[in-house]
PDB file of C-alpha atoms in Angstrom:
ATOM      1  CA  MET A 634      58.753 -17.249 -12.636  1.00  0.00           C
ATOM      2  CA  ILE A 635      60.856 -20.204 -11.510  1.00  0.00           C
ATOM      3  CA  LEU A 636      61.676 -18.676  -8.108  1.00  0.00           C
ATOM      4  CA  ARG A 637      58.000 -18.491  -7.163  1.00  0.00           C
ATOM      5  CA  GLU A 638      57.560 -22.112  -8.275  1.00  0.00           C
ATOM      6  CA  VAL A 639      60.469 -23.116  -6.017  1.00  0.00           C
ATOM      7  CA  ILE A 640      58.904 -21.262  -3.086  1.00  0.00           C
ATOM      8  CA  GLU A 641      55.558 -22.952  -3.671  1.00  0.00           C
ATOM      9  CA  GLU A 642      57.214 -26.383  -3.815  1.00  0.00           C
ATOM     10  CA  LEU A 643      59.046 -25.761  -0.540  1.00  0.00           C
ATOM     11  CA  SER A 644      56.242 -23.825   1.161  1.00  0.00           C
ATOM     12  CA  TYR A 645      55.275 -26.603   3.574  1.00  0.00           C
ATOM     13  CA  GLN A 646      58.849 -26.917   4.880  1.00  0.00           C
ATOM     14  CA  LEU A 647      59.252 -23.141   5.063  1.00  0.00           C
ATOM     15  CA  LYS A 648      56.080 -22.713   7.110  1.00  0.00           C
ATOM     16  CA  GLN A 649      57.470 -25.112   9.751  1.00  0.00           C
ATOM     17  CA  ARG A 650      60.610 -23.030  10.303  1.00  0.00           C
ATOM     18  CA  LYS A 651      61.464 -19.801  12.106  1.00  0.00           C
ATOM     19  CA  ILE A 652      64.508 -17.613  11.564  1.00  0.00           C
ATOM     20  CA  ILE A 653      66.767 -17.330  14.610  1.00  0.00           C
ATOM     21  CA  ASN A 654      69.696 -15.396  13.132  1.00  0.00           C
ATOM     22  CA  VAL A 655      70.583 -13.413  10.013  1.00  0.00           C
ATOM     23  CA  CYS A 656      73.840 -12.016   8.662  1.00  0.00           C
ATOM     24  CA  VAL A 657      74.163  -9.871   5.538  1.00  0.00           C
ATOM     25  CA  SER A 658      77.784  -9.244   4.566  1.00  0.00           C
ATOM     26  CA  PRO A 659      78.978  -7.482   1.391  1.00  0.00           C
ATOM     27  CA  THR A 660      79.704 -10.860  -0.239  1.00  0.00           C
ATOM     28  CA  TYR A 661      77.350 -13.429   1.285  1.00  0.00           C
ATOM     29  CA  THR A 662      74.073 -13.570   3.164  1.00  0.00           C
ATOM     30  CA  SER A 663      73.448 -16.288   5.736  1.00  0.00           C
ATOM     31  CA  VAL A 664      70.504 -17.342   7.883  1.00  0.00           C
ATOM     32  CA  MET A 665      70.115 -19.803  10.732  1.00  0.00           C
ATOM     33  CA  LEU A 666      66.770 -21.539  11.175  1.00  0.00           C
ATOM     34  CA  ASP A 667      65.271 -22.934  14.366  1.00  0.00           C
ATOM     35  CA  ASP A 668      66.366 -26.476  13.468  1.00  0.00           C
ATOM     36  CA  GLN A 669      69.973 -25.157  13.440  1.00  0.00           C
ATOM     37  CA  SER A 670      70.248 -25.431   9.655  1.00  0.00           C
ATOM     38  CA  ILE A 671      72.350 -22.811   7.878  1.00  0.00           C
ATOM     39  CA  GLY A 672      71.562 -21.239   4.521  1.00  0.00           C
ATOM     40  CA  ILE A 673      73.825 -19.133   2.316  1.00  0.00           C
ATOM     41  CA  SER A 674      73.445 -17.013  -0.792  1.00  0.00           C
ATOM     42  CA  HIS A 675      75.302 -14.342  -2.721  1.00  0.00           C
ATOM     43  CA  THR A 676      74.700 -10.808  -1.498  1.00  0.00           C
ATOM     44  CA  ILE A 677      73.788  -8.296  -4.180  1.00  0.00           C
ATOM     45  CA  THR A 678      73.543  -4.930  -2.433  1.00  0.00           C
ATOM     46  CA  ASP A 679      70.698  -3.357  -4.358  1.00  0.00           C
ATOM     47  CA  GLY A 680      67.524  -2.479  -2.494  1.00  0.00           C
ATOM     48  CA  GLU A 681      66.381  -2.785   1.108  1.00  0.00           C
ATOM     49  CA  ILE A 682      65.257  -5.851   3.052  1.00  0.00           C
ATOM     50  CA  GLU A 683      61.606  -5.703   4.084  1.00  0.00           C
ATOM     51  CA  GLY A 684      61.227  -6.034   7.846  1.00  0.00           C
ATOM     52  CA  ALA A 685      64.912  -5.479   8.633  1.00  0.00           C
ATOM     53  CA  GLY A 686      65.357  -5.315  12.402  1.00  0.00           C
ATOM     54  CA  GLU A 687      62.344  -7.553  13.001  1.00  0.00           C
ATOM     55  CA  ILE A 688      63.213 -10.709  11.057  1.00  0.00           C
ATOM     56  CA  ILE A 689      64.526 -12.865  13.901  1.00  0.00           C
ATOM     57  CA  GLY A 690      61.687 -15.003  15.237  1.00  0.00           C
ATOM     58  CA  LYS A 691      59.604 -14.615  12.081  1.00  0.00           C
ATOM     59  CA  ASN A 692      58.248 -17.518  10.051  1.00  0.00           C
ATOM     60  CA  ALA A 693      60.586 -18.343   7.155  1.00  0.00           C
ATOM     61  CA  TYR A 694      57.809 -18.465   4.551  1.00  0.00           C
ATOM     62  CA  ASP A 695      56.418 -15.082   5.579  1.00  0.00           C
ATOM     63  CA  VAL A 696      59.849 -13.459   5.326  1.00  0.00           C
ATOM     64  CA  ILE A 697      60.466 -14.880   1.856  1.00  0.00           C
ATOM     65  CA  ILE A 698      57.082 -13.855   0.458  1.00  0.00           C
ATOM     66  CA  ASN A 699      57.791 -10.246   1.473  1.00  0.00           C
ATOM     67  CA  ASN A 700      61.348 -10.223   0.092  1.00  0.00           C
ATOM     68  CA  LEU A 701      61.285 -11.012  -3.619  1.00  0.00           C
ATOM     69  CA  ASP A 702      61.366  -7.620  -5.341  1.00  0.00           C
ATOM     70  CA  SER A 703      64.986  -6.401  -5.150  1.00  0.00           C
ATOM     71  CA  ASN A 704      68.350  -8.126  -5.424  1.00  0.00           C
ATOM     72  CA  LEU A 705      69.065  -7.635  -1.718  1.00  0.00           C
ATOM     73  CA  GLN A 706      65.657  -9.033  -0.793  1.00  0.00           C
ATOM     74  CA  ARG A 707      66.268 -12.081  -2.965  1.00  0.00           C
ATOM     75  CA  SER A 708      69.701 -12.496  -1.341  1.00  0.00           C
ATOM     76  CA  LEU A 709      67.900 -13.031   1.963  1.00  0.00           C
ATOM     77  CA  SER A 710      65.186 -15.236   0.463  1.00  0.00           C
ATOM     78  CA  LEU A 711      67.678 -17.483  -1.347  1.00  0.00           C
ATOM     79  CA  ALA A 712      69.677 -17.906   1.861  1.00  0.00           C
ATOM     80  CA  ILE A 713      66.510 -19.119   3.589  1.00  0.00           C
ATOM     81  CA  LEU A 714      65.685 -21.500   0.730  1.00  0.00           C
ATOM     82  CA  ASN A 715      69.289 -22.727   0.676  1.00  0.00           C
ATOM     83  CA  ALA A 716      68.974 -23.831   4.317  1.00  0.00           C
ATOM     84  CA  LEU A 717      66.537 -26.552   3.230  1.00  0.00           C
ATOM     85  CA  GLY A 718      67.881 -29.847   1.905  1.00  0.00           C
ATOM     86  CA  ASP A 719      69.218 -33.077   3.361  1.00  0.00           C
ATOM     87  CA  ILE A 720      72.888 -33.839   2.756  1.00  0.00           C
ATOM     88  CA  ASN A 721      72.009 -37.556   2.842  1.00  0.00           C
ATOM     89  CA  ASP A 722      70.160 -37.137  -0.458  1.00  0.00           C
ATOM     90  CA  PHE A 723      73.364 -35.977  -2.162  1.00  0.00           C
ATOM     91  CA  THR A 724      76.685 -37.467  -3.254  1.00  0.00           C
ATOM     92  CA  GLN A 725      79.961 -35.684  -2.627  1.00  0.00           C
ATOM     93  CA  GLY A 726      81.390 -34.173  -5.803  1.00  0.00           C
ATOM     94  CA  ASP A 727      80.684 -31.703  -8.589  1.00  0.00           C
ATOM     95  CA  PRO A 728      77.807 -32.296 -11.049  1.00  0.00           C
ATOM     96  CA  ILE A 729      79.859 -30.915 -13.949  1.00  0.00           C
ATOM     97  CA  ASN A 730      81.973 -34.078 -13.769  1.00  0.00           C
ATOM     98  CA  LEU A 731      78.947 -36.082 -14.931  1.00  0.00           C
ATOM     99  CA  TYR A 732      79.298 -34.572 -18.404  1.00  0.00           C
ATOM    100  CA  SER A 733      81.970 -34.125 -21.058  1.00  0.00           C
ATOM    101  CA  GLY A 734      82.448 -33.235 -24.696  1.00  0.00           C
ATOM    102  CA  GLY A 735      80.708 -30.709 -26.889  1.00  0.00           C
ATOM    103  CA  LYS A 736      80.025 -27.101 -25.987  1.00  0.00           C
ATOM    104  CA  LEU A 737      79.628 -25.986 -22.380  1.00  0.00           C
ATOM    105  CA  CYS A 738      77.771 -22.753 -21.611  1.00  0.00           C
ATOM    106  CA  VAL A 739      78.253 -21.210 -18.155  1.00  0.00           C
ATOM    107  CA  PHE A 740      76.190 -18.437 -16.560  1.00  0.00           C
ATOM    108  CA  GLY A 741      77.366 -16.696 -13.382  1.00  0.00           C
ATOM    109  CA  PHE A 742      79.456 -14.059 -11.620  1.00  0.00           C
ATOM    110  CA  SER A 743      82.986 -14.622 -12.997  1.00  0.00           C
ATOM    111  CA  PRO A 744      82.921 -18.379 -12.265  1.00  0.00           C
ATOM    112  CA  GLN A 745      86.475 -19.585 -11.561  1.00  0.00           C
ATOM    113  CA  LEU A 746      86.336 -23.266 -12.398  1.00  0.00           C
ATOM    114  CA  SER A 747      88.135 -25.622 -14.777  1.00  0.00           C
ATOM    115  CA  TYR A 748      86.152 -27.121 -17.633  1.00  0.00           C
ATOM    116  CA  SER A 749      88.851 -29.096 -19.443  1.00  0.00           C
ATOM    117  CA  ASN A 750      86.516 -32.028 -20.193  1.00  0.00           C
ATOM    118  CA  PHE A 751      84.606 -30.017 -22.830  1.00  0.00           C
ATOM    119  CA  ASP A 752      85.550 -29.221 -26.426  1.00  0.00           C
ATOM    120  CA  SER A 753      84.627 -25.555 -26.098  1.00  0.00           C
ATOM    121  CA  VAL A 754      83.477 -23.290 -23.271  1.00  0.00           C
ATOM    122  CA  ILE A 755      81.592 -20.015 -23.375  1.00  0.00           C
ATOM    123  CA  VAL A 756      80.932 -18.053 -20.185  1.00  0.00           C
ATOM    124  CA  TYR A 757      78.205 -15.438 -19.950  1.00  0.00           C
ATOM    125  CA  ASP A 758      79.517 -13.321 -17.091  1.00  0.00           C
ATOM    126  CA  PHE A 759      77.205 -11.127 -15.002  1.00  0.00           C
ATOM    127  CA  ILE A 760      80.157  -8.811 -14.249  1.00  0.00           C
ATOM    128  CA  SER A 761      82.221  -8.621 -17.455  1.00  0.00           C
ATOM    129  CA  MET A 762      81.513  -5.702 -19.782  1.00  0.00           C
ATOM    130  CA  GLU A 763      83.588  -6.904 -22.729  1.00  0.00           C
ATOM    131  CA  ASN A 764      84.376  -9.982 -24.779  1.00  0.00           C
ATOM    132  CA  LYS A 765      87.635 -11.705 -23.907  1.00  0.00           C
ATOM    133  CA  ARG A 766      89.324 -15.057 -24.056  1.00  0.00           C
ATOM    134  CA  VAL A 767      91.124 -16.815 -21.203  1.00  0.00           C
ATOM    135  CA  GLY A 768      92.889 -19.892 -22.528  1.00  0.00           C
ATOM    136  CA  SER A 769      90.282 -21.898 -24.400  1.00  0.00           C
ATOM    137  CA  THR A 770      87.372 -20.198 -22.611  1.00  0.00           C
ATOM    138  CA  GLU A 771      85.441 -17.414 -24.316  1.00  0.00           C
ATOM    139  CA  ILE A 772      83.944 -14.873 -21.911  1.00  0.00           C
ATOM    140  CA  ARG A 773      81.065 -12.615 -22.926  1.00  0.00           C
ATOM    141  CA  PRO A 774      78.977 -10.037 -21.039  1.00  0.00           C
ATOM    142  CA  PHE A 775      75.674 -11.546 -19.955  1.00  0.00           C
ATOM    143  CA  SER A 776      73.913  -8.630 -21.649  1.00  0.00           C
ATOM    144  CA  SER A 777      75.023 -10.033 -25.023  1.00  0.00           C
ATOM    145  CA  LEU A 778      73.032 -13.273 -24.587  1.00  0.00           C
ATOM    146  CA  SER A 779      70.473 -13.771 -27.337  1.00  0.00           C
ATOM    147  CA  HIS A 780      70.029 -17.415 -28.328  1.00  0.00           C
ATOM    148  CA  GLU A 781      72.697 -19.977 -27.456  1.00  0.00           C
ATOM    149  CA  VAL A 782      72.852 -23.672 -28.331  1.00  0.00           C
ATOM    150  CA  CYS A 783      74.901 -25.765 -25.887  1.00  0.00           C
ATOM    151  CA  SER A 784      75.613 -29.414 -25.257  1.00  0.00           C
ATOM    152  CA  THR A 785      75.631 -28.701 -21.515  1.00  0.00           C
ATOM    153  CA  ALA A 786      74.532 -25.551 -19.670  1.00  0.00           C
ATOM    154  CA  LEU A 787      75.829 -24.819 -16.172  1.00  0.00           C
ATOM    155  CA  ILE A 788      73.730 -22.148 -14.476  1.00  0.00           C
ATOM    156  CA  PHE A 789      74.916 -20.735 -11.177  1.00  0.00           C
ATOM    157  CA  ALA A 790      72.154 -20.072  -8.673  1.00  0.00           C
ATOM    158  CA  SER A 791      73.250 -16.451  -8.352  1.00  0.00           C
ATOM    159  CA  SER A 792      70.917 -16.131 -11.356  1.00  0.00           C
ATOM    160  CA  LEU A 793      68.051 -16.666  -8.904  1.00  0.00           C
ATOM    161  CA  VAL A 794      69.358 -13.802  -6.788  1.00  0.00           C
ATOM    162  CA  ASN A 795      69.761 -11.320  -9.644  1.00  0.00           C
ATOM    163  CA  ASN A 796      66.536 -12.526 -11.308  1.00  0.00           C
ATOM    164  CA  THR A 797      68.099 -13.562 -14.626  1.00  0.00           C
ATOM    165  CA  ILE A 798      67.346 -17.287 -14.553  1.00  0.00           C
ATOM    166  CA  ASP A 799      64.064 -17.008 -16.461  1.00  0.00           C
ATOM    167  CA  ARG A 800      65.769 -15.067 -19.236  1.00  0.00           C
ATOM    168  CA  ILE A 801      68.584 -17.624 -19.399  1.00  0.00           C
ATOM    169  CA  LEU A 802      66.172 -20.536 -19.692  1.00  0.00           C
ATOM    170  CA  SER A 803      64.248 -18.778 -22.451  1.00  0.00           C
ATOM    171  CA  GLN A 804      67.407 -18.015 -24.458  1.00  0.00           C
ATOM    172  CA  ILE A 805      69.279 -21.328 -24.418  1.00  0.00           C
ATOM    173  CA  SER A 806      68.890 -24.775 -25.894  1.00  0.00           C
ATOM    174  CA  ALA A 807      70.880 -27.473 -24.095  1.00  0.00           C
ATOM    175  CA  ASN A 808      70.972 -31.265 -23.975  1.00  0.00           C
ATOM    176  CA  HIS A 809      71.938 -31.175 -20.291  1.00  0.00           C
ATOM    177  CA  LEU A 810      71.024 -28.503 -17.742  1.00  0.00           C
ATOM    178  CA  ILE A 811      72.693 -28.106 -14.333  1.00  0.00           C
ATOM    179  CA  LEU A 812      71.973 -25.723 -11.437  1.00  0.00           C
ATOM    180  CA  THR A 813      74.867 -25.214  -9.050  1.00  0.00           C
ATOM    181  CA  GLY A 814      76.608 -22.686  -6.803  1.00  0.00           C
ATOM    182  CA  ILE A 815      76.509 -21.448  -3.254  1.00  0.00           C
ATOM    183  CA  SER A 816      72.959 -20.052  -3.574  1.00  0.00           C
ATOM    184  CA  SER A 817      71.557 -23.318  -4.943  1.00  0.00           C
ATOM    185  CA  VAL A 818      68.146 -24.620  -3.856  1.00  0.00           C
ATOM    186  CA  ASP A 819      66.934 -28.205  -3.518  1.00  0.00           C
ATOM    187  CA  ALA A 820      63.575 -28.022  -5.289  1.00  0.00           C
ATOM    188  CA  PRO A 821      63.647 -31.080  -7.574  1.00  0.00           C
ATOM    189  CA  ILE A 822      60.094 -30.863  -8.926  1.00  0.00           C
ATOM    190  CA  SER A 823      60.373 -27.241 -10.035  1.00  0.00           C
ATOM    191  CA  LEU A 824      63.864 -27.739 -11.437  1.00  0.00           C
ATOM    192  CA  LYS A 825      62.885 -30.853 -13.397  1.00  0.00           C
ATOM    193  CA  ASN A 826      59.874 -29.020 -14.801  1.00  0.00           C
ATOM    194  CA  HIS A 827      62.300 -26.509 -16.310  1.00  0.00           C
ATOM    195  CA  GLY A 828      64.609 -29.162 -17.747  1.00  0.00           C
ATOM    196  CA  PHE A 829      67.306 -29.398 -15.080  1.00  0.00           C
ATOM    197  CA  GLU A 830      68.726 -32.888 -14.659  1.00  0.00           C
ATOM    198  CA  ALA A 831      71.440 -32.311 -12.036  1.00  0.00           C
ATOM    199  CA  LEU A 832      71.816 -30.118  -8.960  1.00  0.00           C
ATOM    200  CA  GLY A 833      74.999 -29.008  -7.239  1.00  0.00           C
ATOM    201  CA  LYS A 834      74.901 -27.723  -3.661  1.00  0.00           C
ATOM    202  CA  LEU A 835      77.501 -26.693  -1.105  1.00  0.00           C
ATOM    203  CA  PHE A 836      76.881 -27.934   2.410  1.00  0.00           C
ATOM    204  CA  PRO A 837      78.510 -26.429   5.516  1.00  0.00           C
ATOM    205  CA  ILE A 838      80.683 -28.995   7.271  1.00  0.00           C
ATOM    206  CA  GLU A 839      81.250 -26.650  10.220  1.00  0.00           C
ATOM    207  CA  LYS A 840      77.999 -24.707  10.096  1.00  0.00           C
ATOM    208  CA  TYR A 841      78.560 -22.338  13.014  1.00  0.00           C
ATOM    209  CA  ARG A 842      82.001 -21.473  11.681  1.00  0.00           C
ATOM    210  CA  VAL A 843      80.438 -20.824   8.274  1.00  0.00           C
ATOM    211  CA  PHE A 844      77.868 -18.497   9.811  1.00  0.00           C
ATOM    212  CA  ARG A 845      80.491 -16.584  11.803  1.00  0.00           C
ATOM    213  CA  THR A 846      82.812 -16.337   8.782  1.00  0.00           C
ATOM    214  CA  ILE A 847      80.044 -14.663   6.785  1.00  0.00           C
ATOM    215  CA  CYS A 848      79.035 -12.369   9.662  1.00  0.00           C
ATOM    216  CA  GLU A 849      82.640 -11.299  10.102  1.00  0.00           C
ATOM    217  CA  GLY A 850      83.156 -10.478   6.420  1.00  0.00           C
ATOM    218  CA  GLY A 851      85.120 -13.559   5.386  1.00  0.00           C
ATOM    219  CA  SER A 852      86.037 -14.194   1.762  1.00  0.00           C
ATOM    220  CA  SER A 853      85.114 -17.140  -0.445  1.00  0.00           C
ATOM    221  CA  ARG A 854      88.615 -18.499   0.217  1.00  0.00           C
ATOM    222  CA  LEU A 855      87.964 -18.632   3.963  1.00  0.00           C
ATOM    223  CA  LEU A 856      84.452 -19.947   3.516  1.00  0.00           C
ATOM    224  CA  SER A 857      85.589 -22.802   1.277  1.00  0.00           C
ATOM    225  CA  LYS A 858      87.540 -24.319   4.186  1.00  0.00           C
ATOM    226  CA  TYR A 859      84.281 -25.118   5.959  1.00  0.00           C
ATOM    227  CA  MET A 860      82.104 -26.236   3.048  1.00  0.00           C
ATOM    228  CA  THR A 861      82.003 -29.250   0.728  1.00  0.00           C
ATOM    229  CA  ARG A 862      80.515 -29.614  -2.737  1.00  0.00           C
ATOM    230  CA  TYR A 863      77.745 -32.191  -3.285  1.00  0.00           C
ATOM    231  CA  PHE A 864      75.419 -33.081  -6.150  1.00  0.00           C
ATOM    232  CA  LYS A 865      72.449 -35.223  -7.090  1.00  0.00           C
ATOM    233  CA  LYS A 866      70.697 -36.263 -10.282  1.00  0.00           C
ATOM    234  CA  LEU A 867      67.123 -35.033 -10.536  1.00  0.00           C
TER     235      LEU A 867
END
Protein backbone atom coordinates (compact mmCIF):
# COMPACT_ATOMS: atom_id res chain seq x y z
CA MET A 1 0.00 0.00 0.00
CA ILE A 2 1.71 3.17 -1.22
CA LEU A 3 0.22 5.36 1.53
CA ARG A 4 1.84 3.25 4.25
CA GLU A 5 5.16 3.44 2.38
CA VAL A 6 4.85 7.24 2.29
CA ILE A 7 4.16 7.33 6.03
CA GLU A 8 7.16 5.13 6.75
CA GLU A 9 9.41 7.34 4.60
CA LEU A 10 8.24 10.48 6.42
CA SER A 11 7.96 8.89 9.87
CA TYR A 12 11.03 10.60 11.32
CA GLN A 13 9.74 14.06 10.37
CA LEU A 14 6.24 13.23 11.59
CA LYS A 15 7.48 12.09 14.99
CA GLN A 16 9.14 15.50 15.52
CA ARG A 17 5.88 17.41 15.02
CA LYS A 18 2.76 18.07 17.08
CA ILE A 19 -0.62 19.20 15.81
CA ILE A 20 -1.71 22.60 17.11
CA ASN A 21 -4.88 23.15 15.08
CA VAL A 22 -7.27 21.20 12.85
CA CYS A 23 -10.11 22.24 10.57
CA VAL A 24 -12.38 19.84 8.68
CA SER A 25 -14.69 21.62 6.25
CA PRO A 26 -17.03 19.93 3.74
CA THR A 27 -14.51 20.55 0.94
CA TYR A 28 -11.03 20.65 2.48
CA THR A 29 -9.25 19.51 5.62
CA SER A 30 -6.37 21.55 7.03
CA VAL A 31 -3.92 21.12 9.89
CA MET A 32 -1.36 23.41 11.49
CA LEU A 33 1.76 21.86 12.99
CA ASP A 34 3.92 23.22 15.80
CA ASP A 35 6.46 24.60 13.32
CA GLN A 36 3.62 26.73 11.86
CA SER A 37 3.46 24.68 8.67
CA ILE A 38 0.04 24.22 7.07
CA GLY A 39 -1.22 21.07 5.39
CA ILE A 40 -4.29 20.63 3.19
CA SER A 41 -6.20 17.74 1.68
CA HIS A 42 -9.56 17.01 0.11
CA THR A 43 -12.31 16.18 2.58
CA ILE A 44 -14.29 13.04 1.81
CA THR A 45 -17.02 12.85 4.45
CA ASP A 46 -17.22 9.11 4.96
CA GLY A 47 -16.38 7.71 8.37
CA GLU A 48 -15.32 9.22 11.69
CA ILE A 49 -11.96 10.62 12.75
CA GLU A 50 -10.31 8.60 15.52
CA GLY A 51 -9.57 10.77 18.54
CA ALA A 52 -11.72 13.70 17.43
CA GLY A 53 -11.80 16.30 20.20
CA GLU A 54 -8.38 15.25 21.48
CA ILE A 55 -6.14 15.70 18.43
CA ILE A 56 -4.65 19.10 19.24
CA GLY A 57 -1.35 18.60 21.04
CA LYS A 58 -0.94 15.03 19.79
CA ASN A 59 2.10 13.76 17.92
CA ALA A 60 1.53 13.91 14.16
CA TYR A 61 2.75 10.35 13.53
CA ASP A 62 0.49 8.89 16.21
CA VAL A 63 -2.56 10.65 14.77
CA ILE A 64 -1.85 9.41 11.25
CA ILE A 65 -1.27 5.79 12.27
CA ASN A 66 -4.71 5.75 13.92
CA ASN A 67 -6.49 7.43 10.99
CA LEU A 68 -6.03 5.34 7.85
CA ASP A 69 -9.18 3.23 7.61
CA SER A 70 -11.93 5.53 6.29
CA ASN A 71 -12.00 8.33 3.73
CA LEU A 72 -12.50 10.97 6.43
CA GLN A 73 -9.61 9.57 8.45
CA ARG A 74 -7.36 9.66 5.40
CA SER A 75 -8.48 13.25 4.74
CA LEU A 76 -6.93 14.18 8.08
CA SER A 77 -3.83 12.04 7.58
CA LEU A 78 -3.14 13.44 4.10
CA ALA A 79 -3.47 16.99 5.42
CA ILE A 80 -0.80 16.19 8.01
CA LEU A 81 1.48 14.61 5.40
CA ASN A 82 0.88 17.55 3.06
CA ALA A 83 2.26 19.94 5.70
CA LEU A 84 5.72 18.42 5.19
CA GLY A 85 7.90 19.64 2.34
CA ASP A 86 10.23 22.55 1.68
CA ILE A 87 9.15 25.05 -0.97
CA ASN A 88 12.84 25.69 -1.70
CA ASP A 89 13.10 22.19 -3.18
CA PHE A 90 10.46 23.04 -5.79
CA THR A 91 10.15 25.23 -8.88
CA GLN A 92 7.09 27.37 -9.50
CA GLY A 93 4.87 25.94 -12.21
CA ASP A 94 2.82 22.90 -13.19
CA PRO A 95 4.50 19.52 -13.81
CA ILE A 96 2.12 18.74 -16.68
CA ASN A 97 3.94 21.40 -18.72
CA LEU A 98 7.03 19.17 -18.73
CA TYR A 99 5.29 16.78 -21.12
CA SER A 100 3.46 16.90 -24.44
CA GLY A 101 2.19 14.70 -27.23
CA GLY A 102 0.62 11.28 -27.18
CA LYS A 103 -2.18 10.16 -24.89
CA LEU A 104 -2.72 11.75 -21.49
CA CYS A 105 -4.65 9.84 -18.82
CA VAL A 106 -5.99 11.82 -15.84
CA PHE A 107 -7.36 10.42 -12.57
CA GLY A 108 -9.21 12.66 -10.11
CA PHE A 109 -12.39 14.38 -8.93
CA SER A 110 -13.63 16.23 -12.04
CA PRO A 111 -10.24 17.87 -12.71
CA GLN A 112 -10.78 21.24 -14.42
CA LEU A 113 -7.53 21.82 -16.25
CA SER A 114 -6.46 22.41 -19.85
CA TYR A 115 -4.42 19.72 -21.56
CA SER A 116 -4.07 21.17 -25.06
CA ASN A 117 -0.45 20.00 -25.42
CA PHE A 118 -1.52 16.34 -25.80
CA ASP A 119 -2.92 14.53 -28.84
CA SER A 120 -5.70 12.88 -26.86
CA VAL A 121 -6.96 13.06 -23.28
CA ILE A 122 -8.98 10.58 -21.26
CA VAL A 123 -10.17 11.44 -17.76
CA TYR A 124 -11.19 8.78 -15.26
CA ASP A 125 -13.46 10.80 -12.99
CA PHE A 126 -14.17 9.72 -9.40
CA ILE A 127 -17.53 11.53 -9.57
CA SER A 128 -18.89 10.96 -13.09
CA MET A 129 -21.30 8.06 -13.55
CA GLU A 130 -21.42 8.12 -17.35
CA ASN A 131 -19.22 8.42 -20.41
CA LYS A 132 -19.16 11.85 -22.01
CA ARG A 133 -17.00 14.06 -24.15
CA VAL A 134 -16.08 17.69 -23.45
CA GLY A 135 -14.29 19.14 -26.45
CA SER A 136 -11.44 16.77 -27.24
CA THR A 137 -11.45 15.24 -23.74
CA GLU A 138 -13.13 11.90 -23.12
CA ILE A 139 -14.50 11.48 -19.60
CA ARG A 140 -15.22 8.06 -18.12
CA PRO A 141 -16.39 6.89 -14.68
CA PHE A 142 -13.44 5.70 -12.62
CA SER A 143 -15.31 2.44 -12.04
CA SER A 144 -14.83 1.60 -15.73
CA LEU A 145 -11.02 1.51 -15.45
CA SER A 146 -9.58 -1.86 -16.44
CA HIS A 147 -6.24 -1.59 -18.22
CA GLU A 148 -5.16 1.69 -19.80
CA VAL A 149 -2.03 2.47 -21.82
CA CYS A 150 -0.97 6.13 -21.69
CA SER A 151 1.96 8.22 -22.81
CA THR A 152 1.60 10.31 -19.64
CA ALA A 153 -0.54 9.64 -16.56
CA LEU A 154 -1.53 12.49 -14.25
CA ILE A 155 -2.79 11.17 -10.92
CA PHE A 156 -4.35 13.59 -8.48
CA ALA A 157 -3.47 12.95 -4.85
CA SER A 158 -7.15 12.75 -3.94
CA SER A 159 -6.56 9.12 -4.97
CA LEU A 160 -4.58 8.76 -1.73
CA VAL A 161 -7.56 10.07 0.21
CA ASN A 162 -10.14 7.78 -1.39
CA ASN A 163 -7.70 4.84 -1.42
CA THR A 164 -7.75 4.24 -5.18
CA ILE A 165 -4.11 4.97 -6.00
CA ASP A 166 -2.96 1.35 -5.68
CA ARG A 167 -5.67 0.22 -8.09
CA ILE A 168 -4.74 2.96 -10.55
CA LEU A 169 -1.06 2.01 -10.51
CA SER A 170 -1.92 -1.64 -11.07
CA GLN A 171 -4.21 -0.88 -14.03
CA ILE A 172 -2.15 1.57 -16.10
CA SER A 173 0.96 1.51 -18.22
CA ALA A 174 2.54 4.92 -18.77
CA ASN A 175 5.85 6.30 -20.01
CA HIS A 176 5.59 9.24 -17.60
CA LEU A 177 3.84 9.29 -14.22
CA ILE A 178 2.96 12.46 -12.29
CA LEU A 179 1.40 12.96 -8.84
CA THR A 180 -0.23 16.34 -8.31
CA GLY A 181 -3.11 18.14 -6.60
CA ILE A 182 -3.90 19.86 -3.35
CA SER A 183 -3.50 16.67 -1.27
CA SER A 184 -0.06 15.89 -2.72
CA VAL A 185 2.75 14.55 -0.53
CA ASP A 186 6.51 15.07 -0.85
CA ALA A 187 7.78 11.51 -0.43
CA PRO A 188 10.28 11.15 -3.29
CA ILE A 189 11.65 7.71 -2.42
CA SER A 190 8.24 6.04 -2.20
CA LEU A 191 6.96 7.83 -5.29
CA LYS A 192 10.02 6.93 -7.37
CA ASN A 193 9.70 3.31 -6.28
CA HIS A 194 6.25 3.29 -7.87
CA GLY A 195 7.41 4.92 -11.10
CA PHE A 196 6.55 8.57 -10.50
CA GLU A 197 9.00 10.99 -12.10
CA ALA A 198 7.41 14.36 -11.27
CA LEU A 199 5.53 15.82 -8.31
CA GLY A 200 3.19 18.79 -8.25
CA LYS A 201 2.36 20.51 -4.96
CA LEU A 202 0.42 23.62 -3.97
CA PHE A 203 2.06 25.75 -1.31
CA PRO A 204 0.19 28.35 0.78
CA ILE A 205 1.57 31.82 0.14
CA GLU A 206 -0.55 33.28 2.95
CA LYS A 207 -0.76 30.25 5.21
CA TYR A 208 -2.90 31.68 8.01
CA ARG A 209 -5.36 33.03 5.46
CA VAL A 210 -5.45 29.60 3.83
CA PHE A 211 -6.19 27.95 7.17
CA ARG A 212 -8.96 30.43 8.01
CA THR A 213 -10.48 30.14 4.51
CA ILE A 214 -10.81 26.38 4.96
CA CYS A 215 -12.15 26.68 8.52
CA GLU A 216 -14.74 29.18 7.35
CA GLY A 217 -15.97 27.01 4.47
CA GLY A 218 -14.25 28.78 1.60
CA SER A 219 -14.37 27.40 -1.93
CA SER A 220 -11.50 26.34 -4.18
CA ARG A 221 -11.89 29.69 -5.95
CA LEU A 222 -11.20 31.59 -2.73
CA LEU A 223 -8.44 29.23 -1.69
CA SER A 224 -6.61 29.59 -5.00
CA LYS A 225 -5.97 33.28 -4.26
CA TYR A 226 -3.62 32.31 -1.44
CA MET A 227 -1.83 29.32 -2.97
CA THR A 228 0.71 28.80 -5.75
CA ARG A 229 1.47 25.72 -7.81
CA TYR A 230 5.00 24.24 -7.67
CA PHE A 231 6.66 21.10 -9.00
CA LYS A 232 9.87 19.10 -8.91
CA LYS A 233 11.37 16.21 -10.85
CA LEU A 234 11.93 13.10 -8.76
